[in-house]
Structure formats: structure tokens, C-alpha cells
Short mmCIF file of C-alpha atoms in Angstrom, two decimals:
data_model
loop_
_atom_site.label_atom_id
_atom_site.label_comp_id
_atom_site.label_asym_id
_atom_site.label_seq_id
_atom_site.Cartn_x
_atom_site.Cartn_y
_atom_site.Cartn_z
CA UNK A 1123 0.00 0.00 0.00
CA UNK A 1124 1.39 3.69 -0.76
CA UNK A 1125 1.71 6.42 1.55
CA UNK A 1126 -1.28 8.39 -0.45
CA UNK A 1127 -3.33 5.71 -0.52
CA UNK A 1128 -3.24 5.07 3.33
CA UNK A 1129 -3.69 8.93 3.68
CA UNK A 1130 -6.59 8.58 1.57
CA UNK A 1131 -7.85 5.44 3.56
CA UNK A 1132 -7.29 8.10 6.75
CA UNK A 1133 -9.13 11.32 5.68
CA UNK A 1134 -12.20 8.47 4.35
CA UNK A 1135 -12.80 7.27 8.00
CA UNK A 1136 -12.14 10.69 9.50
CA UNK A 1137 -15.38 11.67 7.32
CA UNK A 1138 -17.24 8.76 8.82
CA UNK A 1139 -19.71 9.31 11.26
CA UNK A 1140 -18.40 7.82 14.67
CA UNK A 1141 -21.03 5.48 15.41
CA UNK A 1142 -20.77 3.26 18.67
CA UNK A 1143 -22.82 0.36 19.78
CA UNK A 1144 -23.05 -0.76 23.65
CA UNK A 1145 -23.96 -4.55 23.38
CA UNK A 1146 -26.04 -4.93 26.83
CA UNK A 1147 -27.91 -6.87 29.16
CA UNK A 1148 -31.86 -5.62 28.56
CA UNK A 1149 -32.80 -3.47 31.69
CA UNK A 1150 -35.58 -5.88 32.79
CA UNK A 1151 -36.40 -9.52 32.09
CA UNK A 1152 -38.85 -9.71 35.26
CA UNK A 1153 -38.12 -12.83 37.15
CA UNK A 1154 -36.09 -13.23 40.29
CA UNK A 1155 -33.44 -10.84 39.46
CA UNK A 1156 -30.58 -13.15 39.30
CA UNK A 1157 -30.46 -13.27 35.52
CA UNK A 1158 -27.10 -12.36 33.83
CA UNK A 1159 -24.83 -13.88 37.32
CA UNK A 1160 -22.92 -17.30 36.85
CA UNK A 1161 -24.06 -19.59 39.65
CA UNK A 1162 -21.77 -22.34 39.83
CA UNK A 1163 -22.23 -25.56 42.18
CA UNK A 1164 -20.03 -27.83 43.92
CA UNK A 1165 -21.20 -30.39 41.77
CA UNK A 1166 -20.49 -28.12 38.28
CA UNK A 1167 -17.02 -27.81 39.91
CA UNK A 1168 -16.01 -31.37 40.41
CA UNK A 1169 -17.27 -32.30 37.24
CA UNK A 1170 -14.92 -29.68 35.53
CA UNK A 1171 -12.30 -31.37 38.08
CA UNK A 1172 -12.85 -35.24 37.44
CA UNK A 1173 -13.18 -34.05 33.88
CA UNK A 1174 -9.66 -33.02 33.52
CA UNK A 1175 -7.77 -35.73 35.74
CA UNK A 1176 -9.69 -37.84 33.11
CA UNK A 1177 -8.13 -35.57 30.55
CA UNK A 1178 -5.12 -36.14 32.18
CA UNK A 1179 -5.24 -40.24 33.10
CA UNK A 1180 -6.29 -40.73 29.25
CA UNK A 1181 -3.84 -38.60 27.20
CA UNK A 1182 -1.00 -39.43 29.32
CA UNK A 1183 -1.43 -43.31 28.43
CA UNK A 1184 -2.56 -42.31 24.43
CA UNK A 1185 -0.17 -39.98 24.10
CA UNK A 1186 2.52 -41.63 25.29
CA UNK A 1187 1.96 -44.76 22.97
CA UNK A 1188 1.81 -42.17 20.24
CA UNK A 1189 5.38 -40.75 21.25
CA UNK A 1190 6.85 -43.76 21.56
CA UNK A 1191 5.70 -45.40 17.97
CA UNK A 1192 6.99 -42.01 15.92
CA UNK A 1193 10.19 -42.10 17.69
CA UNK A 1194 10.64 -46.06 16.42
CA UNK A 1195 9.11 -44.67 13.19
CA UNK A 1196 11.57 -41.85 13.10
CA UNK A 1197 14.40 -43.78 14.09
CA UNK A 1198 13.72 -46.26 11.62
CA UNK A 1199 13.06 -44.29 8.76
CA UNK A 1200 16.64 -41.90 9.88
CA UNK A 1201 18.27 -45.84 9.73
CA UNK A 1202 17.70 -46.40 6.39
CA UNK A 1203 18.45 -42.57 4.78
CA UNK A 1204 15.45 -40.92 4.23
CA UNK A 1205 15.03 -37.63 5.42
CA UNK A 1206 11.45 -37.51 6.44
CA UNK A 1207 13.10 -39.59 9.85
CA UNK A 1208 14.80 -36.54 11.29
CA UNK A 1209 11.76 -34.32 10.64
CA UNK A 1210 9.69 -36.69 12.01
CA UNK A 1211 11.79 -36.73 15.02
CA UNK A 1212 11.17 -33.50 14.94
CA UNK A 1213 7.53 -33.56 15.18
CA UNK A 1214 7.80 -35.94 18.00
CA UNK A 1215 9.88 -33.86 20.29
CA UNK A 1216 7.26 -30.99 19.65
CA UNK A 1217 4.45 -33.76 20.36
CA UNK A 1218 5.74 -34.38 23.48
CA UNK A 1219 6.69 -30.68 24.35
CA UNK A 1220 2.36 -29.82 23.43
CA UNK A 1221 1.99 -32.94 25.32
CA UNK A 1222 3.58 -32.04 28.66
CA UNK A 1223 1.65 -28.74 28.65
CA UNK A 1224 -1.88 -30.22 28.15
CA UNK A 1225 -0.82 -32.22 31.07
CA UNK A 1226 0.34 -29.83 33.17
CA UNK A 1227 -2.51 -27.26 32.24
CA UNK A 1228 -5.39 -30.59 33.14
CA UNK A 1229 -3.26 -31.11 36.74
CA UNK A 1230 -3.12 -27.77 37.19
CA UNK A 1231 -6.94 -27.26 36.54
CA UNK A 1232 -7.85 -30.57 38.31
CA UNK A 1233 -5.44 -29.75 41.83
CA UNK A 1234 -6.67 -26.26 41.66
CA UNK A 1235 -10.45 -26.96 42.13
CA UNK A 1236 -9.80 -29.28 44.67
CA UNK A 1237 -7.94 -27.36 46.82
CA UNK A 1238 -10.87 -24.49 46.02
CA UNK A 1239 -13.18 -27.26 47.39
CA UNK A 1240 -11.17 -27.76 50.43
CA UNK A 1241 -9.99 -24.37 51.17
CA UNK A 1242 -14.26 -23.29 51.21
CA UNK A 1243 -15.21 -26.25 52.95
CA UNK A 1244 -12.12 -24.96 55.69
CA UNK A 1245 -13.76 -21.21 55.58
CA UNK A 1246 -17.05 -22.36 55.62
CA UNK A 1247 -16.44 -24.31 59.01
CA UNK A 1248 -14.62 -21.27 60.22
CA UNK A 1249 -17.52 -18.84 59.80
CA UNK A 1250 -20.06 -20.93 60.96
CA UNK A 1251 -18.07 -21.98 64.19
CA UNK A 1252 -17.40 -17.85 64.41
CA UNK A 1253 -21.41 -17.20 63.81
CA UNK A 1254 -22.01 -19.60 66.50
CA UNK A 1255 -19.38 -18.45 69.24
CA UNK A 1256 -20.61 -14.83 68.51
CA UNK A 1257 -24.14 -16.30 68.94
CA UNK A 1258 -23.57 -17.85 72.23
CA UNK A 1259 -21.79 -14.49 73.20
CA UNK A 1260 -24.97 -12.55 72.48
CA UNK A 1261 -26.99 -14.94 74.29
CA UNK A 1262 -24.73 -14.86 77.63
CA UNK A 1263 -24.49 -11.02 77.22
CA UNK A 1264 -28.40 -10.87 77.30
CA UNK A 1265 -28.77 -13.24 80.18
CA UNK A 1266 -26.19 -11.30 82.50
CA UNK A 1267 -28.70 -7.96 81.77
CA UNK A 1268 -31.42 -9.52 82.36
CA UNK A 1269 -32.89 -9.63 78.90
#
């Protein structure tokens, strides 16, 4: 492209009208009010968990049958003097590169929501045992006045 023609291209969408468009949520769908807010269960959440150490179990054993029959594939075909070996020695190392990181991404995923789980289920015993203690505070407080 030329410089005139890009200054052209410039002073054509200066012209333009600026026109912007807000994509939105409508103002009121009735209902309960909870529409447009991502409500997500324990249950959703281990699902999305087992679902990825399943990821994880499966392509380790599947891909590492696949790595192992290009590399005798490669090594075979380097034996004999054809060139398509070393590049397809090539594509195994990067197979096996890719394949570590879909690993370690599905572990990471998989650990991560369980120790989500956990660390709630931890909070949520610590704020209802603080609720309760501050409950039985109140209580003892009113009893002393006389309430």
C-alpha cells in the first residue's frame, strides 16, 4: 500500500460518522433478578475437576503410545536414509513438548479446584463456628442484663 493511498484510507474514516454500539444486558427480564450472574455448584465444579484428571489419566497413556511409535518410526526411517526420519523426530519432540503442557494445564486445573473445594469447605467451618461463638456471646451477654 502507498503512503497516499493510506492517507486517503485516513481522511475516508475521519469523514465517517463515529457510530458506537453498547452490546447490553436488557434493563428488565422480570423474574427473580438473578439473571445475567454465573451460579456455579459444587457439583459443576467437580465435574470440571474429574473431567480433567480424566483428561489427564487418558492422554498421558494415548499420548505416550503415540510418542513412543513415531520415535521407532523416526528412528527407523533416519536408519535407512530418508530424510522424512529426522523431521519426524522433529515432530515428536514438539508432540511431546504440546503434550507435557496439556498435562500440566489438566493437573493444574484438576489440583486447583480441589484445593478451592477444600480451602471453602475450611472457611465455611470457620464462619459458621465464628457465627455460632458470637451467637452464644450474644446470648450470655443478654442473660447477664437480664434480657
Amino acid at each position: 500500500m502507498a503512503w497516499d493511498e493510506w492517507e486517503q484510507l485516513k481522511s475516508a474514516a475521519a469523514e465517517q460518522p463515529t457510530r458506537i454500539q453498547l452490546n447490553q444486558y436488557p434493563a428488565d427480564q422480570g423474574g427473580d433478578g438473578t439473571q445475567g450472574d454465573l451460579v456455579v455448584g459444587h457439583q459443576d465444579l467437580e465435574a470440571v475437576g474429574k473431567a480433567a484428571h480424566d483428561l489427564f489419566e487418558d492422554f498421558t497413556t494415548y499420548s505416550g503410545h503415540a510418542r513412543v511409535a513415531s520415535a521407532a518410526a523416526a528412528g527407523g526411517l533416519k536408519s535407512e536414509g530418508f530424510a522424512v526420519g529426522s523431521a519426524l523426530d522433529h515432530v515428536t519432540e514438539r508432540w511431546s513438548e504440546q503434550s507435557k503442557t496439556l498435562l500440566d494445564a489438566c493437573a493444574h486445573i484438576s489440583n486447583h479446584l480441589r484445593f478451592t473445594k477444600n480451602q471453602h469447605a475450611g472457611d465455611d467451618g470457620y464462619i459458621s463456628g465464628t457465627v455460632s461463638s458470637i451467637a452464644l456471646l450474644d446470648e450470655g451477654f443478654d442473660d447477664r442484663k437480664g434480657h
